[in-house]
Amino acid sequence: MNKLKKIFKHDHADKGTAASSSSAASTPTQSNPSSTQAATPAVDPAHASGVLLTTNYGPITIALYKDQVPKTTRNFATLCATHKYDNVIFHRIIPGFMIQGGDPTGTGMGGKSIYGGKFEDEFDSSLVHSGKGVLSMANSGPNTNGSQFFITLGPTPHLNGKHTVFGQVVDGMEVVDAIGSVKTGEQDRPVKDVMILSSEVF
């Protein structure tokens, strides 16, 4: 864990402001979240600085922007701490764009926040989709955040102001890239399951 905390201290200062675009390019979406069971987190997610996602392709360490977007990071950290993402697949992968997961139904139509349903967007001008490894919320329109999230595989400035950025991959980007290059079929769904095996909050 000490190693993870050292990784988290990575400098994230070089995040430029990219212009938002009304491009019709693909966007990470979700709809009609299903219910999830309540559980007591092993740690206080409100103070979580990061998360370690262990996938069947390897580990991914993510720093959370808890000071800038506290409601979104608390939601994600709580879902991780209560094992809601364990054995959940990345159901949508688009090479060069993003990998999307966090839906316990695996359909892209499910997932519920810790707040009992959908919750509002949190935007901070310093947090933009500026490159690889940006962690952001998938949604079905303004203020429809649930449990689904995505990690970018490159700059996606057309998503700025539309999806809440709340973290950054600080270790394991090679794992994200490997996941981003898997073979997919209809609706950008991987032919073979890509799965989050477990998660650890720190």
Short mmCIF file of C-alpha atoms in Angstrom, two decimals:
data_model
loop_
_atom_site.label_atom_id
_atom_site.label_comp_id
_atom_site.label_asym_id
_atom_site.label_seq_id
_atom_site.Cartn_x
_atom_site.Cartn_y
_atom_site.Cartn_z
CA MET A 1 0.00 0.00 0.00
CA ASN A 2 2.89 2.37 0.70
CA LYS A 3 4.00 1.84 -2.88
CA LEU A 4 0.54 2.81 -4.11
CA LYS A 5 0.57 5.96 -2.03
CA LYS A 6 3.94 6.93 -3.50
CA ILE A 7 2.56 6.37 -7.00
CA PHE A 8 -0.41 8.57 -6.14
CA LYS A 9 1.91 11.50 -5.40
CA HIS A 10 2.58 11.65 -9.14
CA ASP A 11 2.33 15.27 -10.40
CA HIS A 12 -0.93 15.94 -12.29
CA ALA A 13 -0.32 19.64 -12.82
CA ASP A 14 -0.01 19.60 -16.62
CA LYS A 15 -3.70 19.40 -17.49
CA GLY A 16 -4.41 22.05 -20.12
CA THR A 17 -7.85 23.38 -20.90
CA ALA A 18 -9.23 21.77 -24.03
CA ALA A 19 -12.19 23.28 -25.88
CA SER A 20 -15.51 21.47 -25.67
CA SER A 21 -16.95 20.36 -28.99
CA SER A 22 -20.44 19.54 -30.20
CA SER A 23 -18.97 16.74 -32.33
CA ALA A 24 -21.24 13.76 -32.97
CA ALA A 25 -18.40 11.41 -32.03
CA SER A 26 -19.15 8.43 -29.80
CA THR A 27 -19.72 9.15 -26.13
CA PRO A 28 -19.81 6.77 -23.16
CA THR A 29 -23.47 6.22 -22.29
CA GLN A 30 -25.71 4.41 -19.86
CA SER A 31 -29.43 4.21 -19.22
CA ASN A 32 -31.99 3.03 -16.68
CA PRO A 33 -29.73 1.87 -13.81
CA SER A 34 -30.77 -1.20 -11.85
CA SER A 35 -30.70 -1.53 -8.08
CA THR A 36 -27.64 -2.51 -6.03
CA GLN A 37 -27.41 -3.92 -2.52
CA ALA A 38 -26.34 -1.68 0.34
CA ALA A 39 -23.15 -2.55 2.20
CA THR A 40 -20.89 -0.98 4.80
CA PRO A 41 -17.51 0.11 3.36
CA ALA A 42 -14.36 -1.17 5.08
CA VAL A 43 -12.80 2.32 4.86
CA ASP A 44 -14.20 5.84 4.70
CA PRO A 45 -14.54 6.45 0.94
CA ALA A 46 -14.98 10.18 1.48
CA HIS A 47 -11.26 10.36 2.26
CA ALA A 48 -10.01 7.89 -0.35
CA SER A 49 -7.06 9.18 -2.37
CA GLY A 50 -7.02 6.37 -4.88
CA VAL A 51 -8.16 2.95 -5.97
CA LEU A 52 -6.40 -0.18 -7.16
CA LEU A 53 -8.45 -2.11 -9.72
CA THR A 54 -7.21 -5.65 -10.28
CA THR A 55 -8.39 -6.93 -13.66
CA ASN A 56 -7.84 -10.19 -15.48
CA TYR A 57 -5.30 -8.24 -17.59
CA GLY A 58 -3.42 -6.83 -14.59
CA PRO A 59 -3.58 -4.04 -11.99
CA ILE A 60 -4.59 -0.42 -12.63
CA THR A 61 -3.86 2.25 -10.00
CA ILE A 62 -6.02 5.36 -10.14
CA ALA A 63 -5.64 8.66 -8.28
CA LEU A 64 -8.95 10.30 -7.30
CA TYR A 65 -9.64 14.05 -7.39
CA LYS A 66 -11.50 14.03 -4.08
CA ASP A 67 -11.00 17.73 -3.39
CA GLN A 68 -12.33 18.96 -6.75
CA VAL A 69 -15.23 16.50 -7.27
CA PRO A 70 -15.98 14.98 -3.84
CA LYS A 71 -19.44 13.59 -4.54
CA THR A 72 -18.29 11.68 -7.62
CA THR A 73 -15.14 10.29 -6.01
CA ARG A 74 -17.07 9.23 -2.91
CA ASN A 75 -19.54 7.37 -5.10
CA PHE A 76 -16.79 5.53 -6.98
CA ALA A 77 -14.70 4.78 -3.88
CA THR A 78 -17.73 3.48 -1.97
CA LEU A 79 -18.73 1.19 -4.84
CA CYS A 80 -15.14 -0.10 -4.89
CA ALA A 81 -14.91 -0.51 -1.11
CA THR A 82 -18.21 -2.41 -0.97
CA HIS A 83 -17.13 -4.73 -3.81
CA LYS A 84 -19.86 -3.63 -6.22
CA TYR A 85 -17.34 -3.72 -9.08
CA ASP A 86 -15.95 -7.18 -8.29
CA ASN A 87 -16.44 -9.53 -11.27
CA VAL A 88 -17.94 -6.71 -13.34
CA ILE A 89 -16.88 -6.59 -16.99
CA PHE A 90 -15.74 -3.78 -19.27
CA HIS A 91 -18.74 -4.06 -21.58
CA ARG A 92 -17.76 -1.45 -24.18
CA ILE A 93 -14.30 -0.90 -25.67
CA ILE A 94 -13.43 1.40 -28.57
CA PRO A 95 -9.74 1.41 -29.62
CA GLY A 96 -8.16 4.85 -29.40
CA PHE A 97 -11.17 6.21 -27.53
CA MET A 98 -12.04 4.54 -24.21
CA ILE A 99 -12.82 1.43 -22.17
CA GLN A 100 -16.15 1.48 -20.31
CA GLY A 101 -17.31 -0.56 -17.32
CA GLY A 102 -19.00 -0.35 -13.95
CA ASP A 103 -22.37 -1.84 -14.90
CA PRO A 104 -23.13 -4.85 -12.65
CA THR A 105 -25.58 -6.17 -15.24
CA GLY A 106 -22.90 -6.14 -17.94
CA THR A 107 -25.37 -4.73 -20.45
CA GLY A 108 -24.50 -1.04 -20.44
CA MET A 109 -28.03 -0.29 -19.22
CA GLY A 110 -27.58 -0.87 -15.49
CA GLY A 111 -25.82 0.50 -12.45
CA LYS A 112 -26.90 2.65 -9.54
CA SER A 113 -25.06 5.25 -7.49
CA ILE A 114 -24.65 5.13 -3.71
CA TYR A 115 -27.09 8.04 -3.52
CA GLY A 116 -30.06 5.89 -4.47
CA GLY A 117 -30.22 6.66 -8.17
CA LYS A 118 -28.71 9.16 -10.57
CA PHE A 119 -26.78 12.16 -9.33
CA GLU A 120 -25.64 15.49 -10.71
CA ASP A 121 -22.50 16.27 -12.69
CA GLU A 122 -19.51 17.89 -10.99
CA PHE A 123 -17.31 19.95 -13.29
CA ASP A 124 -13.97 21.57 -12.49
CA SER A 125 -12.24 23.65 -15.16
CA SER A 126 -8.87 22.08 -14.30
CA LEU A 127 -10.13 18.56 -14.99
CA VAL A 128 -10.47 17.77 -18.67
CA HIS A 129 -10.24 14.80 -21.03
CA SER A 130 -6.72 15.78 -22.08
CA GLY A 131 -5.09 12.44 -22.82
CA LYS A 132 -4.74 8.79 -21.90
CA GLY A 133 -5.82 7.42 -18.56
CA VAL A 134 -8.48 9.96 -17.63
CA LEU A 135 -11.20 8.45 -15.42
CA SER A 136 -14.64 9.89 -16.11
CA MET A 137 -18.31 9.12 -15.53
CA ALA A 138 -20.44 7.54 -18.24
CA ASN A 139 -23.96 8.94 -18.46
CA SER A 140 -27.11 9.16 -20.54
CA GLY A 141 -27.29 12.96 -20.47
CA PRO A 142 -26.82 15.79 -17.98
CA ASN A 143 -26.98 14.82 -14.29
CA THR A 144 -27.51 11.08 -14.90
CA ASN A 145 -24.45 9.62 -13.17
CA GLY A 146 -24.76 6.14 -11.68
CA SER A 147 -22.03 3.53 -11.38
CA GLN A 148 -20.67 3.35 -14.93
CA PHE A 149 -17.32 4.91 -15.76
CA PHE A 150 -14.76 4.97 -18.52
CA ILE A 151 -11.00 5.40 -18.92
CA THR A 152 -9.75 7.27 -21.96
CA LEU A 153 -7.26 5.88 -24.48
CA GLY A 154 -6.39 9.31 -25.87
CA PRO A 155 -7.52 12.96 -25.81
CA THR A 156 -11.32 13.33 -26.01
CA PRO A 157 -11.96 17.08 -25.71
CA HIS A 158 -15.51 16.77 -27.11
CA LEU A 159 -16.46 15.18 -23.76
CA ASN A 160 -15.43 18.19 -21.67
CA GLY A 161 -18.39 19.71 -19.88
CA LYS A 162 -20.46 16.61 -20.62
CA HIS A 163 -18.83 13.93 -18.47
CA THR A 164 -17.38 14.38 -14.97
CA VAL A 165 -13.62 13.78 -14.80
CA PHE A 166 -12.75 12.42 -11.36
CA GLY A 167 -9.47 10.51 -11.59
CA GLN A 168 -6.31 9.62 -13.48
CA VAL A 169 -4.45 6.36 -14.06
CA VAL A 170 -1.04 6.71 -12.41
CA ASP A 171 0.19 3.14 -12.84
CA GLY A 172 -0.89 0.32 -15.12
CA MET A 173 -1.57 2.32 -18.27
CA GLU A 174 -0.07 -0.59 -20.21
CA VAL A 175 -2.92 -2.70 -18.81
CA VAL A 176 -5.48 -0.12 -19.96
CA ASP A 177 -3.87 -0.09 -23.41
CA ALA A 178 -3.98 -3.89 -23.58
CA ILE A 179 -7.66 -3.87 -22.66
CA GLY A 180 -8.24 -1.14 -25.24
CA SER A 181 -6.89 -3.36 -28.01
CA VAL A 182 -8.94 -6.52 -27.39
CA LYS A 183 -11.13 -7.92 -30.12
CA THR A 184 -14.70 -6.65 -30.00
CA GLY A 185 -17.97 -7.55 -31.67
CA GLU A 186 -21.39 -5.94 -31.89
CA GLN A 187 -21.94 -2.76 -29.86
CA ASP A 188 -18.17 -2.60 -29.19
CA ARG A 189 -18.49 -5.49 -26.72
CA PRO A 190 -15.34 -7.58 -26.14
CA VAL A 191 -15.52 -11.07 -27.63
CA LYS A 192 -13.92 -12.44 -24.45
CA ASP A 193 -14.71 -11.03 -21.03
CA VAL A 194 -12.44 -8.31 -19.66
CA MET A 195 -13.20 -8.18 -15.95
CA ILE A 196 -12.50 -6.30 -12.74
CA LEU A 197 -11.62 -9.09 -10.30
CA SER A 198 -11.35 -6.90 -7.20
CA SER A 199 -10.76 -3.36 -6.03
CA GLU A 200 -8.90 -1.78 -3.11
CA VAL A 201 -9.40 1.75 -1.80
CA PHE A 202 -6.59 3.69 -0.13
#
